[in-house]
mmCIF file of C-alpha atoms and ligand atoms in Angstrom:
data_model
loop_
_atom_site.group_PDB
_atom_site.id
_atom_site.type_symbol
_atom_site.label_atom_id
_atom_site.label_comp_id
_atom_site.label_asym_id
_atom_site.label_seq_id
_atom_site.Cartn_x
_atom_site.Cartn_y
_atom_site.Cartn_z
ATOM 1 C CA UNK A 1 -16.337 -69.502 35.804
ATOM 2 C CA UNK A 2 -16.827 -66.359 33.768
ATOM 3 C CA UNK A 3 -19.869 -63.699 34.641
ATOM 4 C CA UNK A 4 -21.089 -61.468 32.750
ATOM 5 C CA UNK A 5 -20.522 -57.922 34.683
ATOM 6 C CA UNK A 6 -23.920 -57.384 35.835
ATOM 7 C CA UNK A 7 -25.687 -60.343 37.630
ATOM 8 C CA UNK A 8 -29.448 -60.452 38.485
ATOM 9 C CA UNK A 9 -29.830 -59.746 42.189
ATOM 10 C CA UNK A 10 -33.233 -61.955 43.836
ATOM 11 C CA UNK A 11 -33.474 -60.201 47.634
ATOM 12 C CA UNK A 12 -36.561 -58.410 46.625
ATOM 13 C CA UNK A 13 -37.887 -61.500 44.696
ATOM 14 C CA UNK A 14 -38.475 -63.266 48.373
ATOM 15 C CA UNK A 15 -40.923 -60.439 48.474
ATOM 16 C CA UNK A 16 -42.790 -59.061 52.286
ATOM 17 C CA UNK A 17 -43.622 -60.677 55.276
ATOM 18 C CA UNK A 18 -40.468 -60.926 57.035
ATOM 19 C CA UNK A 19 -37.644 -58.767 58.419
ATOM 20 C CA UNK A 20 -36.050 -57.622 55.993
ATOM 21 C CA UNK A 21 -38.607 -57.494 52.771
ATOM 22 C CA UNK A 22 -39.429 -55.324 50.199
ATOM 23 C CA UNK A 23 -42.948 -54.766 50.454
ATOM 24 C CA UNK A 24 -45.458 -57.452 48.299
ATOM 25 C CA UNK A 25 -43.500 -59.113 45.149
ATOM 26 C CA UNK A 26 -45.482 -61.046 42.444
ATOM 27 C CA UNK A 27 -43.597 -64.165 41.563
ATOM 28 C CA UNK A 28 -44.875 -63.845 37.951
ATOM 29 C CA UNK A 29 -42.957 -60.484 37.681
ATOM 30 C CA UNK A 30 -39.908 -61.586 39.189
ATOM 31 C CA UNK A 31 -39.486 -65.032 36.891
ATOM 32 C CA UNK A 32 -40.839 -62.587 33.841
ATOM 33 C CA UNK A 33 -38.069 -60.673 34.775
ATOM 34 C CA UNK A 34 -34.923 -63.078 35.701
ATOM 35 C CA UNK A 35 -36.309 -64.671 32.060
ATOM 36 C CA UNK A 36 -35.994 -60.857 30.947
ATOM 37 C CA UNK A 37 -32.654 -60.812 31.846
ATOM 38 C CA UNK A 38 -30.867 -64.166 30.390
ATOM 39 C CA UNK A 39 -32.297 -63.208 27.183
ATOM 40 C CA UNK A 40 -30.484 -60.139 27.218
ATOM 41 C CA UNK A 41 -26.952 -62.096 28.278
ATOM 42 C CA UNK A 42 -26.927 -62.125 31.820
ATOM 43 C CA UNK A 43 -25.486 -65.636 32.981
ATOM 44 C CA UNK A 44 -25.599 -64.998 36.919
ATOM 45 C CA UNK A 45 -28.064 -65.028 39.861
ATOM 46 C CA UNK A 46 -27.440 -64.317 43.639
ATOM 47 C CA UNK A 47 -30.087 -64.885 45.884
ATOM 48 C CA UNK A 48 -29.553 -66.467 49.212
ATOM 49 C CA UNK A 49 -31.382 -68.633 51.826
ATOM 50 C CA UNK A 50 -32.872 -66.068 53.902
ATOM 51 C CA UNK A 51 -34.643 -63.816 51.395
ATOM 52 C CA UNK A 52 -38.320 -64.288 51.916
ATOM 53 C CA UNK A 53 -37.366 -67.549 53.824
ATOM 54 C CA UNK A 54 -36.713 -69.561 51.408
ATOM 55 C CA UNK A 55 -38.893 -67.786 48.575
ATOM 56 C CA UNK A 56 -36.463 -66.214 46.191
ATOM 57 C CA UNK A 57 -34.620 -69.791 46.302
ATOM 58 C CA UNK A 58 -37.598 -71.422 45.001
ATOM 59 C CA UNK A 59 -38.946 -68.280 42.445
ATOM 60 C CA UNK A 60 -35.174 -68.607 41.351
ATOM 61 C CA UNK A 61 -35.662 -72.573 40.806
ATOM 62 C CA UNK A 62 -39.221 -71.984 38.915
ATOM 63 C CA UNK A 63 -37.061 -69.649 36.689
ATOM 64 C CA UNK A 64 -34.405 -71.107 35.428
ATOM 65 C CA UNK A 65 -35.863 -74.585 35.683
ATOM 66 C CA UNK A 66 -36.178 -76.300 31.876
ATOM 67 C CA UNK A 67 -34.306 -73.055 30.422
ATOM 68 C CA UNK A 68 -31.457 -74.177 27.913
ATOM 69 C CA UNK A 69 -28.862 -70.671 28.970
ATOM 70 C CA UNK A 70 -29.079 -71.671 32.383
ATOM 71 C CA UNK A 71 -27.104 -68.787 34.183
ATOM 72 C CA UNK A 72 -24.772 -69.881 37.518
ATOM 73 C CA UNK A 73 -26.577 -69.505 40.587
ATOM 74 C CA UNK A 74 -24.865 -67.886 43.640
ATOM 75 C CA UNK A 75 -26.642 -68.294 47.313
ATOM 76 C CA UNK A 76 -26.111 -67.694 51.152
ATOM 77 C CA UNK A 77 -25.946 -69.231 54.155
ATOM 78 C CA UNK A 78 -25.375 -68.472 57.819
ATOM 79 C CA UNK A 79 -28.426 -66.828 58.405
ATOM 80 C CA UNK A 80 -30.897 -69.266 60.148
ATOM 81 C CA UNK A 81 -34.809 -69.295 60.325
ATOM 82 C CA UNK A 82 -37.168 -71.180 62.168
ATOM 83 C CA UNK A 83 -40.980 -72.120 62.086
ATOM 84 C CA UNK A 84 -41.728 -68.764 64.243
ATOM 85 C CA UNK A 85 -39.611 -67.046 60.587
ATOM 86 C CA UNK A 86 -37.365 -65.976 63.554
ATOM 87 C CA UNK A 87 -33.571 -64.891 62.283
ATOM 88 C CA UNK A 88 -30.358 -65.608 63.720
ATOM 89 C CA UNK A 89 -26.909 -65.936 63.229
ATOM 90 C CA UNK A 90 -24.752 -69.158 62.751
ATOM 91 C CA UNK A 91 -21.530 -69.944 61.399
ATOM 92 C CA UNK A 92 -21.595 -73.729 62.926
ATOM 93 C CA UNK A 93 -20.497 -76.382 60.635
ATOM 94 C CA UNK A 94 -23.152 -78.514 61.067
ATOM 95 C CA UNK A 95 -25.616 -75.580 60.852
ATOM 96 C CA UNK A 96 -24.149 -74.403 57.373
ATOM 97 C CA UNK A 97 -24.382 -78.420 56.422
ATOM 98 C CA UNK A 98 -27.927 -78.741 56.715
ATOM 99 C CA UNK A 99 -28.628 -74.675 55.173
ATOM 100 C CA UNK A 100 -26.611 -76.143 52.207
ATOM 101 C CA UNK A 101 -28.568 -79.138 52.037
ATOM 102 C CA UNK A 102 -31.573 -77.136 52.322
ATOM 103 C CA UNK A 103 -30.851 -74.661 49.565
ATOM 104 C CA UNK A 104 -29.484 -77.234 46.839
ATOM 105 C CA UNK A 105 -33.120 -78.638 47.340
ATOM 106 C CA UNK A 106 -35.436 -75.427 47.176
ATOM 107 C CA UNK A 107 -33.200 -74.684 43.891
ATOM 108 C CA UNK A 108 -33.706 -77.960 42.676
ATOM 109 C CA UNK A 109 -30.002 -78.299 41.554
ATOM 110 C CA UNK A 110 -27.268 -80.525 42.747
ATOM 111 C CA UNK A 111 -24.577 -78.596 43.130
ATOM 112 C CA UNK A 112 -24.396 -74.383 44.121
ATOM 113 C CA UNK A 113 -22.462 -72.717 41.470
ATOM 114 C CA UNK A 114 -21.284 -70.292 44.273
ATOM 115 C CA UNK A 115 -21.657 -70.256 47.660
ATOM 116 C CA UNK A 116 -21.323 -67.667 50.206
ATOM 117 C CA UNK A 117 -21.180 -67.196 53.560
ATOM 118 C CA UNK A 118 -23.624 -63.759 54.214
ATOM 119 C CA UNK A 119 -22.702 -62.653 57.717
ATOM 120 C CA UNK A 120 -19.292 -62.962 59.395
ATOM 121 C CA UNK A 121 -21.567 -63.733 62.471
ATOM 122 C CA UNK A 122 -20.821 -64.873 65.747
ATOM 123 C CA UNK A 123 -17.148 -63.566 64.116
ATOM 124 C CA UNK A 124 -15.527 -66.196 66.748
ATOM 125 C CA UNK A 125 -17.074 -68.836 65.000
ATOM 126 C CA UNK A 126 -15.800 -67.660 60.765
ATOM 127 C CA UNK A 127 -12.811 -70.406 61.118
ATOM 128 C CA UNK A 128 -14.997 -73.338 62.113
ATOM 129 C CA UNK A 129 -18.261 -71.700 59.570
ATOM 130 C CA UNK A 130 -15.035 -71.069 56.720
ATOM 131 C CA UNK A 131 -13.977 -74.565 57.588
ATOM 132 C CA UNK A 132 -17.440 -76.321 56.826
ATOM 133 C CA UNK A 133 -17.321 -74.116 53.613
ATOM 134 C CA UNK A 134 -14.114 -75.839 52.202
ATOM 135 C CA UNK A 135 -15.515 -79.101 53.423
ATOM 136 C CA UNK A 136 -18.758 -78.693 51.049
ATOM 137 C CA UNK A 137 -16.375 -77.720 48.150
ATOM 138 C CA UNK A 138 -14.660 -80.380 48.469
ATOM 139 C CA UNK A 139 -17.438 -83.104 48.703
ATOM 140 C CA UNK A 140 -19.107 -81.189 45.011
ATOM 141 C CA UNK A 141 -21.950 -79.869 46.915
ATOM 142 C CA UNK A 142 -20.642 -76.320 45.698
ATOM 143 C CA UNK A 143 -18.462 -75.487 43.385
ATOM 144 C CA UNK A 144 -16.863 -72.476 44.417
ATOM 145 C CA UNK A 145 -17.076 -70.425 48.244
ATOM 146 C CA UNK A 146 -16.927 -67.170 49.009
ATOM 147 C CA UNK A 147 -18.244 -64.380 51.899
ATOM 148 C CA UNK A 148 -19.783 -61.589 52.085
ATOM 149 C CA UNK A 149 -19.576 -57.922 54.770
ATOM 150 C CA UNK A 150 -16.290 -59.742 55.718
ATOM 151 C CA UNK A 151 -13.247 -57.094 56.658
ATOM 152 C CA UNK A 152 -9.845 -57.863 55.538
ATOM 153 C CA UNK A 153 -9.140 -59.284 59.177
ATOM 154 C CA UNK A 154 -11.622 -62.093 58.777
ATOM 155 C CA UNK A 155 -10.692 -62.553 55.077
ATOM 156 C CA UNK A 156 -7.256 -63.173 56.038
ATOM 157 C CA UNK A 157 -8.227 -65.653 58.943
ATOM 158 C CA UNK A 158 -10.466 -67.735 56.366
ATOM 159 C CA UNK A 159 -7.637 -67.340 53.735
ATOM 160 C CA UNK A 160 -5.534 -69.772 56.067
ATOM 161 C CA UNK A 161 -7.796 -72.176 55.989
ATOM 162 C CA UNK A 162 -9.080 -72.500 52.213
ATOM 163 C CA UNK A 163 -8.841 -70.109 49.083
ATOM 164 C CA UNK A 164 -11.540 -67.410 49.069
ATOM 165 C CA UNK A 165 -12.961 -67.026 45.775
ATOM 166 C CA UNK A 166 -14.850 -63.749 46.436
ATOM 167 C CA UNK A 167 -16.337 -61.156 48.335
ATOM 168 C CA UNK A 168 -19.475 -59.673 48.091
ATOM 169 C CA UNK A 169 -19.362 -56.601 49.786
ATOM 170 C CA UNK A 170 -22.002 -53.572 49.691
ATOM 171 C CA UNK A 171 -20.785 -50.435 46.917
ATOM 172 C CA UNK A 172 -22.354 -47.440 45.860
ATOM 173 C CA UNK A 173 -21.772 -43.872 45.030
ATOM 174 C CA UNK A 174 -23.620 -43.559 48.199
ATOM 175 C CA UNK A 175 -21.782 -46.368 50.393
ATOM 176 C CA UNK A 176 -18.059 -46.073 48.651
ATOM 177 C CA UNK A 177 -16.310 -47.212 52.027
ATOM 178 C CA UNK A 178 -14.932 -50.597 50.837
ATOM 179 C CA UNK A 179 -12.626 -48.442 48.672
ATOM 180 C CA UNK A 180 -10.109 -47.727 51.863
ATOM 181 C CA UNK A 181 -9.368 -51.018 52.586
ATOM 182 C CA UNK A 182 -10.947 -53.621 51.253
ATOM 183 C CA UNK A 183 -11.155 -53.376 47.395
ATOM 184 C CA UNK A 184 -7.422 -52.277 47.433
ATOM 185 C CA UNK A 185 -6.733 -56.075 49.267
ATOM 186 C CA UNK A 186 -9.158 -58.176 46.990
ATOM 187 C CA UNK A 187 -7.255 -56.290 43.715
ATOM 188 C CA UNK A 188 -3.675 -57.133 45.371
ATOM 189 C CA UNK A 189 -4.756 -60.893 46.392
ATOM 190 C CA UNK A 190 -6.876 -61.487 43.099
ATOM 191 C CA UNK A 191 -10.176 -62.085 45.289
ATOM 192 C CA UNK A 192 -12.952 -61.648 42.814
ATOM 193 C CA UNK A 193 -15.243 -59.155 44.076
ATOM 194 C CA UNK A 194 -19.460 -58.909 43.452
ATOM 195 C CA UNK A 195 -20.675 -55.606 44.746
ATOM 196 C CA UNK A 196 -24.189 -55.208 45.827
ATOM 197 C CA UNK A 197 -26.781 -52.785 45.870
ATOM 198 C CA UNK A 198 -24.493 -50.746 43.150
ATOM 199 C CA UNK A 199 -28.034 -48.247 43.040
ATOM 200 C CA UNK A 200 -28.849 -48.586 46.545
ATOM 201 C CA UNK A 201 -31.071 -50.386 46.795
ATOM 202 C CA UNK A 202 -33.355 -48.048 44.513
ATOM 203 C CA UNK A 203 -32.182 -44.846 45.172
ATOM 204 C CA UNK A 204 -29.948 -43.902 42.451
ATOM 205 C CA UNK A 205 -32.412 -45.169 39.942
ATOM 206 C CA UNK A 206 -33.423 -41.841 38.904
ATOM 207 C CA UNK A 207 -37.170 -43.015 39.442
ATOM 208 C CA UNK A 208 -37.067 -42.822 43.379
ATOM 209 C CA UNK A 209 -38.955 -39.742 44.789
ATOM 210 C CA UNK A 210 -39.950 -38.510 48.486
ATOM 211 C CA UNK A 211 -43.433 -38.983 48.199
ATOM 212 C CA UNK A 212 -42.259 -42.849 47.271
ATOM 213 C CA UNK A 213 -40.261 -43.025 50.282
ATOM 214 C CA UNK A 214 -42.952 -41.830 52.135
ATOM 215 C CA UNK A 215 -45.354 -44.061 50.998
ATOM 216 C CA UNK A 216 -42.903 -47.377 51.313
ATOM 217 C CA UNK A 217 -45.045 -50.520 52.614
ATOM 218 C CA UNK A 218 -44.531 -51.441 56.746
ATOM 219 C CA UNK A 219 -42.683 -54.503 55.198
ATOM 220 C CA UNK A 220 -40.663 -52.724 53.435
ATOM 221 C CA UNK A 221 -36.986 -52.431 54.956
ATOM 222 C CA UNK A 222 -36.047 -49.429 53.167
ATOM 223 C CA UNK A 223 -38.416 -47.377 55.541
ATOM 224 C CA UNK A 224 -35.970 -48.294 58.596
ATOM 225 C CA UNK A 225 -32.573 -47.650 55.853
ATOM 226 C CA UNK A 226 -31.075 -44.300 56.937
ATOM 227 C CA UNK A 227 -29.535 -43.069 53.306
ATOM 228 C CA UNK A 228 -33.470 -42.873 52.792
ATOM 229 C CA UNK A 229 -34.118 -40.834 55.801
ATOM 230 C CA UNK A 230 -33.058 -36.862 56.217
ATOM 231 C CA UNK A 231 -30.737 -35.520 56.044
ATOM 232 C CA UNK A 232 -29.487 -38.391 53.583
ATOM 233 C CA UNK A 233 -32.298 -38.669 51.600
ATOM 234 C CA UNK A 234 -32.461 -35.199 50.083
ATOM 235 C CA UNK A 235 -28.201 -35.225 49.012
ATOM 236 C CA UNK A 236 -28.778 -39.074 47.782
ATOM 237 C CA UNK A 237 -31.615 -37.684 45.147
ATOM 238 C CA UNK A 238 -29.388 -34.683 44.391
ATOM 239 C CA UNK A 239 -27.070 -37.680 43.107
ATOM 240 C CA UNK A 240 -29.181 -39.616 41.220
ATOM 241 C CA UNK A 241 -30.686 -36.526 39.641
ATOM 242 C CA UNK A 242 -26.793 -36.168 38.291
ATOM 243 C CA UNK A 243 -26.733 -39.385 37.623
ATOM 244 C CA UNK A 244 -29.899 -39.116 35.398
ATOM 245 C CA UNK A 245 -28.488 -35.956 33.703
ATOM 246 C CA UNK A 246 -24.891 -37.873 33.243
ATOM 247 C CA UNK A 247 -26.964 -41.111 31.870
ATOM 248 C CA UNK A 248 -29.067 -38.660 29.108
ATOM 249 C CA UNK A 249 -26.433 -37.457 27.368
ATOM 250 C CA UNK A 250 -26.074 -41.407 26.413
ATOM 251 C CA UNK A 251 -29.657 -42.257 25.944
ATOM 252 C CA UNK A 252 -28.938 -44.192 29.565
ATOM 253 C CA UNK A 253 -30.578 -44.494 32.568
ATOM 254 C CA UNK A 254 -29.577 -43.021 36.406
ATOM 255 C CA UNK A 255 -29.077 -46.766 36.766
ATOM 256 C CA UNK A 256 -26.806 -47.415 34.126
ATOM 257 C CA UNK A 257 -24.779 -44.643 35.323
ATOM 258 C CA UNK A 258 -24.578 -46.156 39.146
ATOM 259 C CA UNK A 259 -23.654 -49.610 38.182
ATOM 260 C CA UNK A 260 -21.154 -48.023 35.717
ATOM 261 C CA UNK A 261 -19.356 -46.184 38.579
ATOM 262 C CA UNK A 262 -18.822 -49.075 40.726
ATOM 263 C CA UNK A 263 -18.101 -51.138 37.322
ATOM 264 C CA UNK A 264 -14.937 -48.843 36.919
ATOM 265 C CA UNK A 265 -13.285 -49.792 40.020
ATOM 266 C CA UNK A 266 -10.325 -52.330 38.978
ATOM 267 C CA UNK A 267 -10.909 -54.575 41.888
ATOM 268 C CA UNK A 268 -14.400 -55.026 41.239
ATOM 269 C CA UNK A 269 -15.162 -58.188 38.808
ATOM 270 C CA UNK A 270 -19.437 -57.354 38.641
ATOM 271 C CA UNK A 271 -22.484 -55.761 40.035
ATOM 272 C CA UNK A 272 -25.630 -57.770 41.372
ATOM 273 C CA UNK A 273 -28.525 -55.915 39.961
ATOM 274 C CA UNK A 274 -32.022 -56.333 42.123
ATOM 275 C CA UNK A 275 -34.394 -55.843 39.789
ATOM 276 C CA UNK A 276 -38.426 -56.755 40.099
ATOM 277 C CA UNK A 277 -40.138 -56.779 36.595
ATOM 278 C CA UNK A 278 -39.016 -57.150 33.002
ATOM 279 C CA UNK A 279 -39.283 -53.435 32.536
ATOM 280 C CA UNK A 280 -37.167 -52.840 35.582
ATOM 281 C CA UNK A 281 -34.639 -55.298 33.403
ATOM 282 C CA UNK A 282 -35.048 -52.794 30.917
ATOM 283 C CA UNK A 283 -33.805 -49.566 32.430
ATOM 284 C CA UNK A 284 -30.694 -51.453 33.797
ATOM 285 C CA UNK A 285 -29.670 -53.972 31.186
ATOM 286 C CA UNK A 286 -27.181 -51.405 29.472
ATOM 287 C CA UNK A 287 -25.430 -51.678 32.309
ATOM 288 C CA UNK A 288 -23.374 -54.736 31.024
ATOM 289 C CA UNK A 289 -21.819 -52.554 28.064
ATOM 290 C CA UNK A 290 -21.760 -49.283 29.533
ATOM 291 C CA UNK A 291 -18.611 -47.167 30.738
ATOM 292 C CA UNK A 292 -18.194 -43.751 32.563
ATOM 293 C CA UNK A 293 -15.646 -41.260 30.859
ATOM 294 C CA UNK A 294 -12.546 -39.957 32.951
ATOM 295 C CA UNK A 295 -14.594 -36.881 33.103
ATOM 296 C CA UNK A 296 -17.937 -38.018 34.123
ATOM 297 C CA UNK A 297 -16.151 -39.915 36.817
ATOM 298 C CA UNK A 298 -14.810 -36.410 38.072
ATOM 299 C CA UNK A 299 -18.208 -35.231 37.988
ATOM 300 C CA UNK A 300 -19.635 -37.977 40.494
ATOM 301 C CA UNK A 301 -16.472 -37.309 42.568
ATOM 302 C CA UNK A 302 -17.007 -33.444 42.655
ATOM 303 C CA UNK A 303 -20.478 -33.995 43.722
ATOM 304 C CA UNK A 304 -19.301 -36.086 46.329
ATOM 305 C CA UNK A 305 -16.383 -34.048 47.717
ATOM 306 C CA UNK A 306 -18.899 -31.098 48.458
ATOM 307 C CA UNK A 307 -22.013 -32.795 49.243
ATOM 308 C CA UNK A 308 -21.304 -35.549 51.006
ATOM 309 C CA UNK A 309 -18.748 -36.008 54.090
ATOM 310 C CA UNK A 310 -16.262 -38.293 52.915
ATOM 311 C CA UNK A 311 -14.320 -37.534 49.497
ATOM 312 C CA UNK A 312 -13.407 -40.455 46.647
ATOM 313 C CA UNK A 313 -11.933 -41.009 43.196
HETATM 314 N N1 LIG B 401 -24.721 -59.877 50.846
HETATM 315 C C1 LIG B 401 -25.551 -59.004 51.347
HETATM 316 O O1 LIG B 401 -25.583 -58.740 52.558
HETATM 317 C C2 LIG B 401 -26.480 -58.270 50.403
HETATM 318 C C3 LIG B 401 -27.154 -57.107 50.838
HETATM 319 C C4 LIG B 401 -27.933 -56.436 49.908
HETATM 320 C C5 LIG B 401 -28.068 -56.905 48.604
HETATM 321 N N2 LIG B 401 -27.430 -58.056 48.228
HETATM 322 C C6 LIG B 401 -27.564 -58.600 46.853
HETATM 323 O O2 LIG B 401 -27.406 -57.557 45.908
HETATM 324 C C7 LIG B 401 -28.580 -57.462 45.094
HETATM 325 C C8 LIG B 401 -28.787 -56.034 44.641
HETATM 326 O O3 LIG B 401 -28.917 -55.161 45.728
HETATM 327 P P1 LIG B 401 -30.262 -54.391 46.024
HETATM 328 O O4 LIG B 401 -31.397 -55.182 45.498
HETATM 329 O O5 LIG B 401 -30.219 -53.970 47.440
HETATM 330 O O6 LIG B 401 -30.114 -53.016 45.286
HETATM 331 P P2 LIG B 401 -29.924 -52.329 43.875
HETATM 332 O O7 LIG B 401 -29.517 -53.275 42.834
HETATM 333 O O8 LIG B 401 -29.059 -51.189 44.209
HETATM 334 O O9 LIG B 401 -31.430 -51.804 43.620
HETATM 335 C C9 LIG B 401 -32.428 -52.685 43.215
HETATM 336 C C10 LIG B 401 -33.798 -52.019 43.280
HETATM 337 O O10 LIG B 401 -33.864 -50.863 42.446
HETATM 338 C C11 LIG B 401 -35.167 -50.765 41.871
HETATM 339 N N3 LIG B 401 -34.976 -50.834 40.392
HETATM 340 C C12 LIG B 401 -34.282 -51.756 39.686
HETATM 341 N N4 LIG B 401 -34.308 -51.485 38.367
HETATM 342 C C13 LIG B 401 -35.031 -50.362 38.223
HETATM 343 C C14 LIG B 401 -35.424 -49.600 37.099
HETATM 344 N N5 LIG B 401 -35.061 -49.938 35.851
HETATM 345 N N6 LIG B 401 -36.179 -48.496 37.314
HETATM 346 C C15 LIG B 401 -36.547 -48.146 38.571
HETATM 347 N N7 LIG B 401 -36.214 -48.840 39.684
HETATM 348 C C16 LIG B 401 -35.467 -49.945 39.517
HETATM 349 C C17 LIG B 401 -35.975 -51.940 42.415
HETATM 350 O O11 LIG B 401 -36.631 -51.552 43.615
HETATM 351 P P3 LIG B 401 -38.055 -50.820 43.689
HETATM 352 O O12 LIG B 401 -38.791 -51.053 42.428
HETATM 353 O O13 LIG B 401 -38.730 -51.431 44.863
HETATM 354 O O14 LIG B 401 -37.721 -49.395 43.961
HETATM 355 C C18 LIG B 401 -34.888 -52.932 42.753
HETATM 356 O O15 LIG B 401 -35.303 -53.885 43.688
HETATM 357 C C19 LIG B 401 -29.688 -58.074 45.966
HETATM 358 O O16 LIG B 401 -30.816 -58.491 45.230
HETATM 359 C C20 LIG B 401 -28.930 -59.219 46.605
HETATM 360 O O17 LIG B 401 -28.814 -60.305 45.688
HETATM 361 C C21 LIG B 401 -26.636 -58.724 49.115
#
């Protein structure tokens, strides 16, 4: 399988209501905008089970459904809901049997191009969840399996089981803390890797404000997310606003210029990309083309090293 190095990322497609939504979502924007995207190259989608219960699997299906460049589509499991949309946690094999059952049908397909598992939770249980994975592969219900928030201690114990074929972990210039440990054993093992929220989650868009934050809908997770709380808030605009000044000098966005920086990271294979409405498609799409300079990179890093407590490349 070869992605393109930005994906389309559907968590705020499943749209409010639930845990952990983004506030109200029109459908009509978010299949405008997935549509948005594969014109513009784009050949991947994540989404996963538990986004808006179930929603974003089915906005992704309406999508893509009937289009001739139909990109891969990645999902989730181990994240359970019921009837009460109560979450929890399972990594049981025949739990992650009938989620996979249940997502092939919401996406209408017939195979998963990529499945992951989202949570290494209950972690006693990853051998037995990692073991139902390779099962699934092996029957053509998916074609490929991967996890996500693992560390490399539970990527090794699923590694003696069955192949990993990525991770999807969470990297930002905000959030660079995979770079210790983690990206350094997916390079030396060839693990692909798919970051997420490489803007986080909105912030280093360059559009973000305070009197946004402060106006964020009750369903909207990011009200709870500390990086958009003080003190964190204030330093993680200070960064975008770089970002933004970085990004003009190329006729880019603050976007472009946060999925480039986790983009130059040699263990890192793409970005997922949330993004809400073709014009948000707009502002990020140069993202697939676009590089940081050597010294632009020691810009970000200056930044860091004196505003922010731990120091990076
Ligand atoms: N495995 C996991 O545990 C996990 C966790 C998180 C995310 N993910 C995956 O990674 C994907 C991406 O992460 P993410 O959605 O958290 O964050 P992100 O890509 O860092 O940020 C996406 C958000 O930025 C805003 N945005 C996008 N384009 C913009 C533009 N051109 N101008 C202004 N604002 C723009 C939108 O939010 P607003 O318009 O609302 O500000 C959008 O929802 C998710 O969709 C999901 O597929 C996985």
């Amino acid at each position: 399988m070869e992605i393109t190095p930005i994906g389309i990322g559907a968590w705020a497609m499943g749209g409010g209501e639930w845990t952990f939504g983004w506030g109200p979502q029109d459908d009509s924007q978010s299949i405008a905008a997935i549509h948005a995207a594969l014109d513009r190259g784009v050949n991947w989608i994540d989404t996963a089970a538990v986004y808006g219960l179930g929603h974003s699997e089915e906005v992704v299906a309406r999508a893509v459904g009937g289009r001739s460049n139909r990109p891969y589509t990645f999902t989730k499991c181990s994240l359970v809901f019921n009837d009460k949309r109560e979450i929890s946690n399972s990594l049981k094999a025949d739990s992650i049997r009938r989620e996979c059952e249940a997502s092939l049908r919401r996406l209408k397909v017939d195979t998963i191009d990529l499945y992951q598992i989202h949570w290494p939770n209950p972690d006693p249980d990853v051998e037995e969840g990692w073991g139902a994975m390779a099962k699934l592969k092996a029957e053509g219900k998916v074609r490929w399996i991967g996890v996500s928030n693992f560390n490399v201690a539970q990527i090794e114990r699923c590694r003696a089981i069955a192949p990993i074929t990525s991770l999807q972990p969470p990297y930002s210039a905000i959030s660079p803390e995979v770079e210790d440990e983690i990206l350094p054993y997916c390079e030396k093992n060839r693990i692909g890797v798919i970051v997420y929220s490489p803007m986080k989650s909105g912030l280093l868009t360059g559009t973000m404000t305070k009197a946004r934050v402060a106006k964020f809908p009750e369903d909207d997770f990011r009200r709870r997310a500390p990086s958009f709380k003080e003190p964190e808030l204030s330093r993680n605009l200070e960064l975008a606003e770089l970002m933004k000044t970085i990004g003009a000098r190329h006729n880019r966005s603050a976007g472009e210029v946060a999925i480039a920086w986790t983009l130059r990271h040699p263990a890192v294979t793409a970005a997922i990309v949330g993004v809400r409405s073709p014009g948000q498609v707009a502002g990020v799409i140069g993202a697939i083309d676009f590089r940081l300079t050597a010294a632009e990179i020691a810009e970000i890093a200056a930044f860091r090293q004196q505003r922010m407590s731990t120091a990076i490349s």
